Amino acid sequence: MSAHRTLKDMYRAFEPTGPGNLQDPGSAGTITVDMYGQICSVNTTGGGTRTLAQPDRPGIIATVSLDTDGGDLTLTVTGGYNQDADTVMTFADAGDFVTFMSLKIGSSYYWRVLASAEELVIPSTSTSSSPSASVSTSPSASPSASKSASKSASKSTSPSSSSS
């Protein structure tokens, strides 16, 4: 039982930085991922920039997240993060994140986005050929509130032929 407690205590010694936590390099710094499964939680004050260094091997999974929002974070991904070689993305709110996986393409290694927060601003250069599905904001008059106002106004002028 004491051996188990010792291993647990050893692990807890690394909790603040942890094997998965990567130190924020500060504004204008470079995030270099050197282990699998690392997370870099970024804190901004008045906005800031970071650069994600190009990976040096395939299969690395890394996440960059905006932990404290003191202004927008602009992340530049060295080598690009998609087929179009886009390099810049913007984190606007605390909780915005992007998770990357490194891939070998040709003789080099690149990051590709696995997941991201919906609010994260990742520019899209792709075009769509599908019709627009925009929603109208004009008020609708449906269902119709009109009522029929027509009543029969004709009276019979023929004499009544009732017999008693």
PDB file of N, CA and C in Angstrom, residues 10-45:
ATOM      1  N   MET A  10       4.116  11.071  -6.178  1.00  0.00           N
ATOM      2  CA  MET A  10       5.046  11.507  -7.224  1.00  0.00           C
ATOM      3  C   MET A  10       4.269  12.153  -8.367  1.00  0.00           C
ATOM      4  N   TYR A  11       3.162  11.540  -8.757  1.00  0.00           N
ATOM      5  CA  TYR A  11       2.364  12.104  -9.836  1.00  0.00           C
ATOM      6  C   TYR A  11       1.824  13.480  -9.439  1.00  0.00           C
ATOM      7  N   ARG A  12       1.334  13.589  -8.201  1.00  0.00           N
ATOM      8  CA  ARG A  12       0.778  14.862  -7.736  1.00  0.00           C
ATOM      9  C   ARG A  12       1.831  15.966  -7.729  1.00  0.00           C
ATOM     10  N   ALA A  13       3.081  15.638  -7.621  1.00  0.00           N
ATOM     11  CA  ALA A  13       4.140  16.648  -7.647  1.00  0.00           C
ATOM     12  C   ALA A  13       4.185  17.358  -9.000  1.00  0.00           C
ATOM     13  N   PHE A  14       3.686  16.698 -10.059  1.00  0.00           N
ATOM     14  CA  PHE A  14       3.700  17.285 -11.395  1.00  0.00           C
ATOM     15  C   PHE A  14       2.356  17.890 -11.799  1.00  0.00           C
ATOM     16  N   GLU A  15       1.336  17.805 -10.937  1.00  0.00           N
ATOM     17  CA  GLU A  15       0.013  18.294 -11.307  1.00  0.00           C
ATOM     18  C   GLU A  15      -0.016  19.744 -11.770  1.00  0.00           C
ATOM     19  N   PRO A  16       0.674  20.692 -11.115  1.00  0.00           N
ATOM     20  CA  PRO A  16       0.575  22.081 -11.578  1.00  0.00           C
ATOM     21  C   PRO A  16       1.031  22.267 -13.031  1.00  0.00           C
ATOM     22  N   THR A  17       2.065  21.565 -13.431  1.00  0.00           N
ATOM     23  CA  THR A  17       2.516  21.675 -14.817  1.00  0.00           C
ATOM     24  C   THR A  17       2.128  20.441 -15.591  1.00  0.00           C
ATOM     25  N   GLY A  18       2.120  19.310 -14.925  1.00  0.00           N
ATOM     26  CA  GLY A  18       1.683  18.048 -15.515  1.00  0.00           C
ATOM     27  C   GLY A  18       2.376  17.706 -16.807  1.00  0.00           C
ATOM     28  N   PRO A  19       2.444  16.423 -17.140  1.00  0.00           N
ATOM     29  CA  PRO A  19       3.063  16.033 -18.392  1.00  0.00           C
ATOM     30  C   PRO A  19       2.256  16.507 -19.589  1.00  0.00           C
ATOM     31  N   GLY A  20       0.945  16.790 -19.395  1.00  0.00           N
ATOM     32  CA  GLY A  20       0.109  17.239 -20.491  1.00  0.00           C
ATOM     33  C   GLY A  20      -0.010  18.748 -20.599  1.00  0.00           C
ATOM     34  N   ASN A  21       0.418  19.478 -19.565  1.00  0.00           N
ATOM     35  CA  ASN A  21       0.321  20.931 -19.580  1.00  0.00           C
ATOM     36  C   ASN A  21       1.590  21.544 -20.138  1.00  0.00           C
ATOM     37  N   LEU A  22       1.412  22.466 -21.051  1.00  0.00           N
ATOM     38  CA  LEU A  22       2.531  23.137 -21.694  1.00  0.00           C
ATOM     39  C   LEU A  22       2.516  24.596 -21.271  1.00  0.00           C
ATOM     40  N   GLN A  23       3.620  25.107 -20.822  1.00  0.00           N
ATOM     41  CA  GLN A  23       3.719  26.483 -20.340  1.00  0.00           C
ATOM     42  C   GLN A  23       3.419  27.482 -21.459  1.00  0.00           C
ATOM     43  N   ASP A  24       2.574  28.466 -21.153  1.00  0.00           N
ATOM     44  CA  ASP A  24       2.287  29.557 -22.092  1.00  0.00           C
ATOM     45  C   ASP A  24       3.578  30.371 -22.250  1.00  0.00           C
ATOM     46  N   PRO A  25       4.079  30.540 -23.473  1.00  0.00           N
ATOM     47  CA  PRO A  25       5.338  31.267 -23.672  1.00  0.00           C
ATOM     48  C   PRO A  25       5.198  32.781 -23.544  1.00  0.00           C
ATOM     49  N   GLY A  26       3.981  33.276 -23.346  1.00  0.00           N
ATOM     50  CA  GLY A  26       3.773  34.717 -23.228  1.00  0.00           C
ATOM     51  C   GLY A  26       3.569  35.354 -24.592  1.00  0.00           C
ATOM     52  N   SER A  27       3.157  36.618 -24.571  1.00  0.00           N
ATOM     53  CA  SER A  27       2.841  37.326 -25.803  1.00  0.00           C
ATOM     54  C   SER A  27       4.014  37.327 -26.765  1.00  0.00           C
ATOM     55  N   ALA A  28       3.716  37.068 -28.024  1.00  0.00           N
ATOM     56  CA  ALA A  28       4.684  36.984 -29.124  1.00  0.00           C
ATOM     57  C   ALA A  28       5.602  35.768 -28.995  1.00  0.00           C
ATOM     58  N   GLY A  29       5.268  34.833 -28.087  1.00  0.00           N
ATOM     59  CA  GLY A  29       6.088  33.639 -27.899  1.00  0.00           C
ATOM     60  C   GLY A  29       5.716  32.510 -28.843  1.00  0.00           C
ATOM     61  N   THR A  30       6.578  31.490 -28.851  1.00  0.00           N
ATOM     62  CA  THR A  30       6.365  30.317 -29.703  1.00  0.00           C
ATOM     63  C   THR A  30       6.027  29.112 -28.835  1.00  0.00           C
ATOM     64  N   ILE A  31       4.949  28.440 -29.195  1.00  0.00           N
ATOM     65  CA  ILE A  31       4.526  27.213 -28.520  1.00  0.00           C
ATOM     66  C   ILE A  31       5.177  26.054 -29.258  1.00  0.00           C
ATOM     67  N   THR A  32       6.025  25.326 -28.562  1.00  0.00           N
ATOM     68  CA  THR A  32       6.695  24.168 -29.145  1.00  0.00           C
ATOM     69  C   THR A  32       6.196  22.927 -28.428  1.00  0.00           C
ATOM     70  N   VAL A  33       5.541  22.056 -29.175  1.00  0.00           N
ATOM     71  CA  VAL A  33       4.992  20.833 -28.599  1.00  0.00           C
ATOM     72  C   VAL A  33       6.045  19.748 -28.722  1.00  0.00           C
ATOM     73  N   ASP A  34       6.493  19.240 -27.567  1.00  0.00           N
ATOM     74  CA  ASP A  34       7.544  18.226 -27.587  1.00  0.00           C
ATOM     75  C   ASP A  34       7.097  16.893 -27.006  1.00  0.00           C
ATOM     76  N   MET A  35       5.833  16.820 -26.597  1.00  0.00           N
ATOM     77  CA  MET A  35       5.281  15.566 -26.073  1.00  0.00           C
ATOM     78  C   MET A  35       3.904  15.359 -26.678  1.00  0.00           C
ATOM     79  N   TYR A  36       3.441  14.139 -26.677  1.00  0.00           N
ATOM     80  CA  TYR A  36       2.115  13.816 -27.180  1.00  0.00           C
ATOM     81  C   TYR A  36       1.055  14.244 -26.170  1.00  0.00           C
ATOM     82  N   GLY A  37      -0.045  14.804 -26.660  1.00  0.00           N
ATOM     83  CA  GLY A  37      -1.177  15.136 -25.806  1.00  0.00           C
ATOM     84  C   GLY A  37      -0.995  16.353 -24.932  1.00  0.00           C
ATOM     85  N   GLN A  38      -0.227  17.333 -25.348  1.00  0.00           N
ATOM     86  CA  GLN A  38      -0.016  18.519 -24.528  1.00  0.00           C
ATOM     87  C   GLN A  38      -1.077  19.580 -24.777  1.00  0.00           C
ATOM     88  N   ILE A  39      -1.367  20.354 -23.726  1.00  0.00           N
ATOM     89  CA  ILE A  39      -2.335  21.442 -23.783  1.00  0.00           C
ATOM     90  C   ILE A  39      -1.641  22.714 -23.334  1.00  0.00           C
ATOM     91  N   CYS A  40      -1.735  23.749 -24.154  1.00  0.00           N
ATOM     92  CA  CYS A  40      -1.184  25.050 -23.795  1.00  0.00           C
ATOM     93  C   CYS A  40      -2.355  25.987 -23.523  1.00  0.00           C
ATOM     94  N   SER A  41      -2.553  26.340 -22.252  1.00  0.00           N
ATOM     95  CA  SER A  41      -3.602  27.269 -21.853  1.00  0.00           C
ATOM     96  C   SER A  41      -3.012  28.669 -21.866  1.00  0.00           C
ATOM     97  N   VAL A  42      -3.557  29.534 -22.703  1.00  0.00           N
ATOM     98  CA  VAL A  42      -3.010  30.870 -22.913  1.00  0.00           C
ATOM     99  C   VAL A  42      -3.823  31.905 -22.148  1.00  0.00           C
ATOM    100  N   ASN A  43      -3.117  32.858 -21.558  1.00  0.00           N
ATOM    101  CA  ASN A  43      -3.740  33.988 -20.881  1.00  0.00           C
ATOM    102  C   ASN A  43      -3.333  35.250 -21.617  1.00  0.00           C
ATOM    103  N   THR A  44      -4.313  36.091 -21.945  1.00  0.00           N
ATOM    104  CA  THR A  44      -3.996  37.331 -22.649  1.00  0.00           C
ATOM    105  C   THR A  44      -4.310  38.532 -21.769  1.00  0.00           C
ATOM    106  N   THR A  45      -3.578  39.591 -21.968  1.00  0.00           N
ATOM    107  CA  THR A  45      -3.858  40.876 -21.336  1.00  0.00           C
ATOM    108  C   THR A  45      -3.773  41.913 -22.448  1.00  0.00           C
TER     109      THR A  45
END
